[in-house]
PDB file of C-alpha atoms in Angstrom:
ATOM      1  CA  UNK A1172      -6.252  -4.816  47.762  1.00 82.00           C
ATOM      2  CA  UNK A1173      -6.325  -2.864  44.681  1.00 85.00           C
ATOM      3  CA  UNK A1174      -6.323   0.655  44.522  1.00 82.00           C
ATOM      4  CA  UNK A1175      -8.554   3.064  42.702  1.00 83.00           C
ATOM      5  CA  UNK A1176      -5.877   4.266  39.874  1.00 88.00           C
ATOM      6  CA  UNK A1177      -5.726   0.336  39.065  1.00 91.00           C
ATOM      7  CA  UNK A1178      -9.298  -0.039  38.742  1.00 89.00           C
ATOM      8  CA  UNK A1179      -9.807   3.373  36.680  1.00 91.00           C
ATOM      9  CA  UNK A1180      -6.885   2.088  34.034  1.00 95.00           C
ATOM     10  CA  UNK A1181      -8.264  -0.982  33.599  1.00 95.00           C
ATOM     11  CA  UNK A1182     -11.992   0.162  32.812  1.00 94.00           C
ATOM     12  CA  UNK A1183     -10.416   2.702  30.916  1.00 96.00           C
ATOM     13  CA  UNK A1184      -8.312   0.249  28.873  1.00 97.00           C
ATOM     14  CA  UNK A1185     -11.902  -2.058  28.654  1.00 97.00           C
ATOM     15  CA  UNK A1186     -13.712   0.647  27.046  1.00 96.00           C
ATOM     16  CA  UNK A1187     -11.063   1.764  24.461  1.00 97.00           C
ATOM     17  CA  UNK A1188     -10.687  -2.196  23.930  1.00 98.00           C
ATOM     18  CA  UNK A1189     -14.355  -2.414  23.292  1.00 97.00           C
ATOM     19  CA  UNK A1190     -14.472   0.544  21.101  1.00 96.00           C
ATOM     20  CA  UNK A1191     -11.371  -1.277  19.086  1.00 97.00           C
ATOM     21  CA  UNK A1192     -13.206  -4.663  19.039  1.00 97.00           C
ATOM     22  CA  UNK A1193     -16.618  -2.635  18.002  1.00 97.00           C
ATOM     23  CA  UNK A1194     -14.703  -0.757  14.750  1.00 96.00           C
ATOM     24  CA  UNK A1195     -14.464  -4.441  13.336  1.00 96.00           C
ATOM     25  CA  UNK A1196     -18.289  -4.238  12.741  1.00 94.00           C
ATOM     26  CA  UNK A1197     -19.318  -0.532  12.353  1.00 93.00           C
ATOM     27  CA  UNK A1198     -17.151   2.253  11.003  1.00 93.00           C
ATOM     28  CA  UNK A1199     -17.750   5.249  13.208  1.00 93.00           C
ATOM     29  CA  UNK A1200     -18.437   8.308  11.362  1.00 92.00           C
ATOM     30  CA  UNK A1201     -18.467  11.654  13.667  1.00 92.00           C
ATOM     31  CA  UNK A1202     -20.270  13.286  10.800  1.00 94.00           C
ATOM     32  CA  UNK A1203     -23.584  11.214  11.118  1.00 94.00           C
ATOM     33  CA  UNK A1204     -25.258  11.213  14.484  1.00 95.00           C
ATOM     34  CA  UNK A1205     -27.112   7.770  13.677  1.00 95.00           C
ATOM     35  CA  UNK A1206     -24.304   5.821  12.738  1.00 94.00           C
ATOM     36  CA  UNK A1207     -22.122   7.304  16.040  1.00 95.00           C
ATOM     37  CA  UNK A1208     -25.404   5.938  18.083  1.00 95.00           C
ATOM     38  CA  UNK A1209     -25.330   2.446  16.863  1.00 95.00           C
ATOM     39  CA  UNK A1210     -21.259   2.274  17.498  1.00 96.00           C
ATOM     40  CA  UNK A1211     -22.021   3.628  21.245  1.00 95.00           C
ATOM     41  CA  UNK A1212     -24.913   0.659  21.578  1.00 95.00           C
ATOM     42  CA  UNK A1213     -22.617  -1.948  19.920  1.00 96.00           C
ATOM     43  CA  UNK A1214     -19.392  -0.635  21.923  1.00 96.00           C
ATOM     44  CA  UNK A1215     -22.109  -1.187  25.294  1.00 96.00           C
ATOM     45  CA  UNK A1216     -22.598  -4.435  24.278  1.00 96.00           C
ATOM     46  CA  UNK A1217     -18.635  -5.697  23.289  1.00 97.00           C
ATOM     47  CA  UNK A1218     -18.062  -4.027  26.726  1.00 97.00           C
ATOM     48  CA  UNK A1219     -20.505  -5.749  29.177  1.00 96.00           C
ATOM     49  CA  UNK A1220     -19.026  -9.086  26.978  1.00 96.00           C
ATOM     50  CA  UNK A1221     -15.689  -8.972  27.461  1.00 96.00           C
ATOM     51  CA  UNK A1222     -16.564  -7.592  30.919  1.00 95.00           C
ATOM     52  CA  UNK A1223     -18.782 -10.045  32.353  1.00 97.00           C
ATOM     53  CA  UNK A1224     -17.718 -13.535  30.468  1.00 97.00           C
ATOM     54  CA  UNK A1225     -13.984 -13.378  31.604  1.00 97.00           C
ATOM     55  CA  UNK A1226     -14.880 -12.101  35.127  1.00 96.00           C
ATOM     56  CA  UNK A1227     -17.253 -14.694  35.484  1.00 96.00           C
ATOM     57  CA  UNK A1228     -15.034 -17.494  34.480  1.00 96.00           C
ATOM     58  CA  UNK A1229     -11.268 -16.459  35.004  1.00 96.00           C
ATOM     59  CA  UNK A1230     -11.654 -13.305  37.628  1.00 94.00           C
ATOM     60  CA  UNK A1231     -10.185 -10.614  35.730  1.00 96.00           C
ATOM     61  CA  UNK A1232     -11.036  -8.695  32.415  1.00 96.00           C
ATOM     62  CA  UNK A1233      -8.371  -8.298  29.569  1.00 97.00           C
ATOM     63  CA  UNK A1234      -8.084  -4.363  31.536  1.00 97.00           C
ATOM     64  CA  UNK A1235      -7.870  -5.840  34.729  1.00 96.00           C
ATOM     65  CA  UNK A1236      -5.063  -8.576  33.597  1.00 97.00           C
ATOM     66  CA  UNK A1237      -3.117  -5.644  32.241  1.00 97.00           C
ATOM     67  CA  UNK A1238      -2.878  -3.656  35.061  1.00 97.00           C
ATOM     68  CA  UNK A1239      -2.541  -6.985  37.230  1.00 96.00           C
ATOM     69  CA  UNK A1240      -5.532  -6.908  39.275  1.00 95.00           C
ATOM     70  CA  UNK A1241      -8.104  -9.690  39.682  1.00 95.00           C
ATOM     71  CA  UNK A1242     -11.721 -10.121  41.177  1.00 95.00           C
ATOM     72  CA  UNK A1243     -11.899 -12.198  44.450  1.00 93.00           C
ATOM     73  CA  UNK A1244     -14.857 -14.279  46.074  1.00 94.00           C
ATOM     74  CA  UNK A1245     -14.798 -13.072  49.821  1.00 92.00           C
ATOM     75  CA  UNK A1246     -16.017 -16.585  50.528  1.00 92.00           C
ATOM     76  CA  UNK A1247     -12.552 -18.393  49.017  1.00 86.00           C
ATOM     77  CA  UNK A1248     -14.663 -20.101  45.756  1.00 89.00           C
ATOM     78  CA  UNK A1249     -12.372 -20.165  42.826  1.00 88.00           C
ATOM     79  CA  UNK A1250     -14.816 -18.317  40.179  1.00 92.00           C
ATOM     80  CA  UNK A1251     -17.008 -15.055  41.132  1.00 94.00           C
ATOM     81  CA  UNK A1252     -19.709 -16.385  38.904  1.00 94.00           C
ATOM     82  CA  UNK A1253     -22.147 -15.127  36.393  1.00 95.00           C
ATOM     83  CA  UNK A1254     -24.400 -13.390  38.419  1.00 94.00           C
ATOM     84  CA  UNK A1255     -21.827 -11.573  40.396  1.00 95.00           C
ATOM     85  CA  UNK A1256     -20.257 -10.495  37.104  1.00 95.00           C
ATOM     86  CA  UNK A1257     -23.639  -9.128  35.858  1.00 95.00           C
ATOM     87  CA  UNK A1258     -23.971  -7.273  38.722  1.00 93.00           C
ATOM     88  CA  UNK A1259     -20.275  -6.094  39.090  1.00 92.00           C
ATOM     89  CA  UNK A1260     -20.696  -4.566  35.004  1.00 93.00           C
ATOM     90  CA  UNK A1261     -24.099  -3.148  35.587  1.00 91.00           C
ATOM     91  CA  UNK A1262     -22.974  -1.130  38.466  1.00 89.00           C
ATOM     92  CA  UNK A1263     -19.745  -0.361  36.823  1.00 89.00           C
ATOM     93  CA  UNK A1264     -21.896   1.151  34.335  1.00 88.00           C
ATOM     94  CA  UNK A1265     -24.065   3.481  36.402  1.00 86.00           C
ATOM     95  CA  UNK A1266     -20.484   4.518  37.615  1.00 80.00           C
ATOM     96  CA  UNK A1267     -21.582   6.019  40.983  1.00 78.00           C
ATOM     97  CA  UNK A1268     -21.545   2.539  42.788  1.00 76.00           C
ATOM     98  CA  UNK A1269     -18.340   1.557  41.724  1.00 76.00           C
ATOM     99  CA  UNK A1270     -16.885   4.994  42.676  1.00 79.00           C
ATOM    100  CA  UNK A1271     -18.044   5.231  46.282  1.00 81.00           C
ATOM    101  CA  UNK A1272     -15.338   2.828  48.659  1.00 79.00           C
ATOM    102  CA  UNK A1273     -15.338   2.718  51.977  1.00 79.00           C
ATOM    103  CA  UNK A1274     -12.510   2.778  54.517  1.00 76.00           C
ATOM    104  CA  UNK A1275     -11.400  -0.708  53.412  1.00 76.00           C
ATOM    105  CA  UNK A1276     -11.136   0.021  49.756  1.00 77.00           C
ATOM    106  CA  UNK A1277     -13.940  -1.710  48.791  1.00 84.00           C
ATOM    107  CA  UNK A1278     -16.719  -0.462  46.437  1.00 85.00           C
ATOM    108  CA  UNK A1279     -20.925  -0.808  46.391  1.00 84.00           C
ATOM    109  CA  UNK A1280     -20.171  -3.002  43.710  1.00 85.00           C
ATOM    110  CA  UNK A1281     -17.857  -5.012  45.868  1.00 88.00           C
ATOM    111  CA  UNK A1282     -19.835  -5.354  49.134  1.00 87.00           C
ATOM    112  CA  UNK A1283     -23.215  -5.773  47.435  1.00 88.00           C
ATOM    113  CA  UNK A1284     -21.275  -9.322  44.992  1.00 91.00           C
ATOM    114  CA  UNK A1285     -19.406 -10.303  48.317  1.00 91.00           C
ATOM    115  CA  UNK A1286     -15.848  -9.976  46.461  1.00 92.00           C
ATOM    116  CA  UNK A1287     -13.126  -7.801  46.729  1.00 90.00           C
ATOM    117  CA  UNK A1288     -10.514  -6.516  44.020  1.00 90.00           C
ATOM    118  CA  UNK A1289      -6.737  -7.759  44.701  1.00 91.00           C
ATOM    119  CA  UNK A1290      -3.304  -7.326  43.218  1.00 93.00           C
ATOM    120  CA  UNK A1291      -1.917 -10.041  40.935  1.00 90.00           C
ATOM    121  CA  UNK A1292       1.238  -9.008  40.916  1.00 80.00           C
TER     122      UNK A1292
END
């Protein structure tokens, strides 16, 4: 199983990712507090994308594949699904879910989707 310095790096390298992706579309401009709140509502959104749609179909995000960890189906199916990545990213998001493991490593997050987070490599 993966451990919780793997799954911090890659949500960290996610976000900075999404804020990368995001500066594409909107310039971020420290100065004007508008224009820093649409960039943090468009970065949210490129996040929960490239967080849910790869998860979903290949079991890792572009974070997760860097670090060399993957998302696992308890039950042995070969994608976690949509639904489980939904639910994976929206508790990711309200942080406190995703922080709180048990003694077997596994997360809220984890138990609650039925899937566990492994080592690739």
């Amino acid at each position: 199983m993966a451990g919780g310095g793997a799954r911090l790096l890659g949500l960290i390298i996610d976000l900075v990712l999404a804020s990368l992706v995001t500066t594409l579309f909107v310039t971020p401009s420290l100065q004007d507090p508008a224009v820093m709140q649409t960039f943090n509502l468009w970065s949210v959104g490129v996040w929960a994308a490239i967080t849910v749609i790869p998860a979903a179909f290949f079991g890792f995000t572009p974070g997760m594949a860097v670090v060399g960890i993957r998302v696992a189906r308890l039950d042995g199916a070969q994608m976690i699904g949509v639904w489980r990545a939904v639910v994976r990213a929206t508790l990711t998001f309200v942080i406190i879910p995703a922080a709180i493991r048990n003694i077997d490593g596994r997360s809220w997050l984890d138990r609650l989707t039925g899937t566990v987070v492994i080592r690739m490599r």
